[in-house]
Amino acid sequence: MIARNAGRLLSLALLAAAALVASIALGAADLPPGDVLDVLLGRGSEPARTIVWSLRLPRAILALQVGAALGLAGAAFQALLRNPLAEPYVLGVSGGAAVGAVAAVVLGLSAAAPWSLPIAALAGGLIAIGVVLRIAMHATRGMDTRVLLLAGVVVGAFFNAVILLLLTFASAETFRSAVFWMMGSLAGASWSVALLLGAYLAPAMAALFLMARPLNLLSVGEETALYLGTPVERVKLATYVLASLLVAAGVAVSGIIGFVGLVVPHAVRLMWGSDHQLLLPASVLAGGGFLLAADTVARTAAAPAELPVGVITALVGVPLFIVLLTRRRL
Amino acid sequence: MSGDRATSVFAVRHVRFRYPGAGRPALDGVSFEVAQGALYSLIGPNGSGKSTLLRILLGSLRPDQGSVAYAGKSVTQWNRRAFARQIGVVPQSEEMTFPLTVREMVAMGRYPHLGILGRMSVEDRESVEDALRRCDVTELADRLMSQLSGGERQRALIARALAQRPSTLVLDEPTVSLDIRHEMEIFELLAELSKDDGVTVVLVTHHINLAARYADRLLLLAGGSVAAEGPPEDVLSRETVERVYEWPVMVDRHPGSGWDADAPQVIPLSGDPRQQ
């Protein structure tokens, strides 16, 4: 059982690695895979090194990180809310982050200092997390996940209204850049962003992995989870906060990229079942690999134009998902 | 509660509980003890407070007044993992949000025993397989829970509780959707666990007659209070049953030749007053 799961995770890791090599090889200037490996091993020509090290690799790393965060957050939210339709953006974090980002664009902050945009988005996301939590927490009875879901949905709707309000008074140019940000893109990648994000994601992901068995129990029911020894309130709170932090950071650096967090956990479940001890790490690897592959297509399919990566994740992800859905158990 | 006799595992004292917003309390002045190794059954009409009392026993609800102790220690002070190593619970029903196989489900019974990495030892695996076998679901082990019939699902839930290797088993109407054979097998299994393995069994059931044959003691709840408590032959008198269930009955003796011969059996009469 453990050996089988390790083999499954290894196969996902190899797929992600293949996507990594492809994403580095493909682009405005195609590099043969041999050259890519040369560069990665510290050899290769100067222009190839520049393309790989300063352009494609940081972007590929960022895609892996964001996809991993979305896949993991989606799986965690689905278990927490006991709702197969849950996805990373359902609880309003993305709405809060978008308000922050759009405000930064509209107020001209991001034009003056580009780094202010992700910071404003992260701040907006954190505010949304706090507001939704405040609504869903009952003084004596703890967190009601049904209230959490409704609170997330209405807070998200409220933030959307704020965004529309901000955009009403924006110039055409500002409007355009705000909407482009919201469609999601990994074009803002750099080593500093990737390293910062990695330092932030790694501990949050590790902590969520420790929730695997409690999440198995929670997805069966809170009372059962309690009777099987789970500190239910602590697990719900930790899962909500950790998964939301992943989403807030992902949205802050890359906007709102849809479908990864919904489709990836379901695809893993349809293939290999619902045990979160496998589902969580598998969603990390599959989410990362899937978003990286989608971003590579988005960069190259209509070059020199770049397609919104969220369009690719939906166009590819949905048919794939439907095939799995009609073929496998539910 | 150090004054409790060492032989009682559950000690319930003057428990009162009211749901927030409800007019009258769901439980009022309930006291009883469950002896170690006993098969103890909670019975009573719909809405008499059986399931509420079970939740209070298990610490998922806190009483407004009174106390509940397990093994001499207040239930609210137990560490939940340690509590789960002692007590296996079979809930009335469970939601199945995502597909799970029977074996995955039963293996959850081992969670309170696992270390932080969650690796299952040989003993853990044996407990799972043993529980599957005892509940007659080994052949179903790789099926999805959602594909099982009501009775099969119920047996899988009992298997999960047995996989915990608990010293006490608490069940909320475990035989509700079972046919005669599977219902009898569950009661036989519970009796065997209690008599042979020394497991204490606390059982909520609507099957008064099976409870009367298999349980050592009955607690009859009515409107949140204890209407009667004691051995079945004391609790199930015609007067008490008619008063609590508000229906004419006669009480006969079980005709079998086994150890449960002469157990009181309640026979509800038709509403026709000429029969009484």
XYZ file of C-alpha atoms in Angstrom, chain B residues 68-261:
194
model
C -20.312 12.054 33.241
C -17.218 10.063 34.091
C -15.545 7.323 32.085
C -13.171 5.062 34.026
C -13.272 7.453 36.935
C -12.319 10.551 34.927
C -14.687 13.249 33.702
C -15.450 12.756 30.012
C -14.714 16.404 29.263
C -11.201 15.974 30.663
C -10.270 12.989 28.541
C -7.768 13.554 25.759
C -9.797 12.701 22.647
C -7.176 10.375 21.174
C -6.825 8.448 24.426
C -10.628 8.339 24.674
C -10.826 6.959 21.123
C -8.393 4.172 22.032
C -10.859 3.143 24.754
C -14.228 3.655 23.104
C -15.421 2.634 19.659
C -18.540 4.396 18.397
C -21.011 3.246 15.750
C -23.044 6.311 14.747
C -26.557 6.088 13.391
C -25.530 7.197 9.912
C -22.698 8.884 8.107
C -22.356 11.103 5.074
C -20.250 9.859 2.195
C -18.997 12.970 0.430
C -16.184 11.225 -1.430
C -15.751 7.618 -2.578
C -14.133 5.387 0.060
C -13.625 1.644 0.034
C -14.802 -0.469 2.950
C -11.229 -1.312 3.913
C -10.181 2.363 3.860
C -13.166 3.133 6.048
C -12.458 0.335 8.522
C -8.763 1.274 8.643
C -9.808 4.656 10.053
C -10.552 2.752 13.237
C -6.804 2.413 13.714
C -6.120 6.168 13.492
C -6.207 6.763 17.264
C -3.472 4.132 17.605
C -1.129 5.402 14.876
C 1.970 7.567 15.294
C 2.431 10.945 13.622
C 3.523 9.439 10.288
C 0.481 7.199 10.208
C 2.257 3.975 9.280
C 0.135 0.901 9.870
C 1.947 -1.837 11.761
C 1.322 -5.552 11.282
C -0.878 -5.449 14.378
C -2.893 -2.550 12.921
C -3.484 -4.501 9.718
C -4.481 -7.600 11.628
C -6.986 -5.599 13.659
C -8.548 -4.321 10.424
C -8.755 -7.758 8.788
C -10.032 -9.310 11.999
C -12.770 -6.665 12.277
C -13.755 -7.177 8.629
C -14.057 -10.902 9.275
C -16.057 -10.609 12.467
C -18.614 -8.373 10.773
C -18.770 -10.586 7.682
C -17.630 -7.859 5.268
C -14.277 -9.293 4.145
C -15.648 -9.977 0.669
C -16.841 -6.382 0.448
C -13.517 -4.904 1.544
C -12.609 -3.406 -1.834
C -16.098 -2.194 -2.691
C -17.046 1.447 -2.280
C -19.097 2.351 0.768
C -21.586 4.097 -1.537
C -22.248 0.794 -3.349
C -23.277 -1.116 -0.224
C -26.792 -1.880 0.936
C -27.952 -0.327 4.194
C -27.204 -3.475 6.147
C -23.753 -3.940 4.639
C -22.890 -0.327 5.395
C -23.996 -0.788 8.982
C -21.781 -3.845 9.367
C -18.831 -1.924 7.888
C -19.357 0.846 10.468
C -19.366 -1.742 13.250
C -16.195 -3.239 11.777
C -14.514 0.168 11.991
C -15.389 0.414 15.674
C -14.084 -3.122 16.285
C -10.848 -2.287 14.450
C -10.235 0.224 17.232
C -9.945 -2.764 19.616
C -11.979 -0.771 22.116
C -12.640 -1.723 25.703
C -16.072 -0.101 25.366
C -18.359 -0.093 22.339
C -21.148 2.481 21.959
C -23.758 1.961 19.234
C -26.674 4.133 18.118
C -29.392 1.907 16.610
C -26.967 -0.383 14.779
C -29.563 -2.805 13.416
C -32.075 -0.352 12.020
C -31.979 -1.526 8.404
C -30.873 -5.125 8.864
C -32.750 -8.297 8.027
C -33.362 -10.999 10.654
C -30.149 -12.907 10.125
C -27.875 -9.882 10.098
C -29.703 -8.297 12.993
C -29.373 -11.468 15.072
C -25.716 -11.792 14.068
C -25.033 -8.268 15.319
C -26.739 -8.973 18.642
C -24.896 -12.288 18.962
C -21.645 -10.484 18.186
C -22.343 -7.834 20.820
C -23.194 -10.518 23.379
C -20.016 -12.403 22.529
C -17.918 -9.231 22.839
C -19.429 -8.524 26.213
C -19.399 -12.076 27.632
C -16.181 -13.468 26.134
C -13.976 -10.460 25.430
C -15.057 -8.374 28.409
C -15.964 -5.428 26.187
C -18.522 -3.082 27.719
C -21.345 -2.450 25.248
C -23.713 0.509 25.403
C -26.478 0.214 22.867
C -29.333 2.478 21.832
C -32.056 0.464 20.148
C -35.758 0.437 19.370
C -35.814 -3.345 19.512
C -37.047 -3.731 23.056
C -37.408 -7.485 22.733
C -33.884 -8.084 21.507
C -32.570 -5.702 24.152
C -34.549 -7.686 26.727
C -32.913 -10.936 25.589
C -29.342 -9.746 25.210
C -28.836 -6.809 27.580
C -27.803 -7.211 31.204
C -29.558 -4.003 32.128
C -31.945 -1.582 30.466
C -32.387 2.137 30.905
C -35.852 3.232 29.825
C -35.997 6.929 29.026
C -39.228 8.909 28.801
C -39.343 12.629 28.080
C -35.729 13.095 29.077
C -35.984 11.361 32.439
C -35.330 7.827 33.631
C -38.641 5.928 33.688
C -37.054 2.682 34.855
C -33.595 1.164 35.167
C -32.444 -2.350 35.960
C -32.512 -5.918 34.649
C -34.959 -6.398 31.747
C -37.481 -8.381 33.795
C -37.765 -5.463 36.239
C -37.914 -2.680 33.657
C -40.315 -4.233 31.168
C -43.446 -4.518 33.247
C -46.711 -4.072 31.426
C -47.600 -0.943 33.430
C -44.283 0.787 32.767
C -44.191 -0.002 29.042
C -47.799 1.091 28.502
C -47.222 4.317 30.426
C -44.007 5.226 28.580
C -44.966 4.159 25.054
C -48.630 5.138 25.420
C -49.865 1.949 23.760
C -51.549 -1.186 25.127
C -49.192 -4.164 25.364
C -48.880 -7.528 26.974
C -45.609 -8.865 28.341
C -44.824 -12.514 27.704
C -41.739 -14.705 28.242
C -39.348 -15.745 25.514
C -40.047 -19.432 24.828
C -36.548 -20.392 23.617
C -34.362 -22.917 25.365
C -31.164 -20.842 25.326
C -29.706 -18.705 28.071
C -32.175 -16.012 27.154
C -35.199 -18.225 27.905
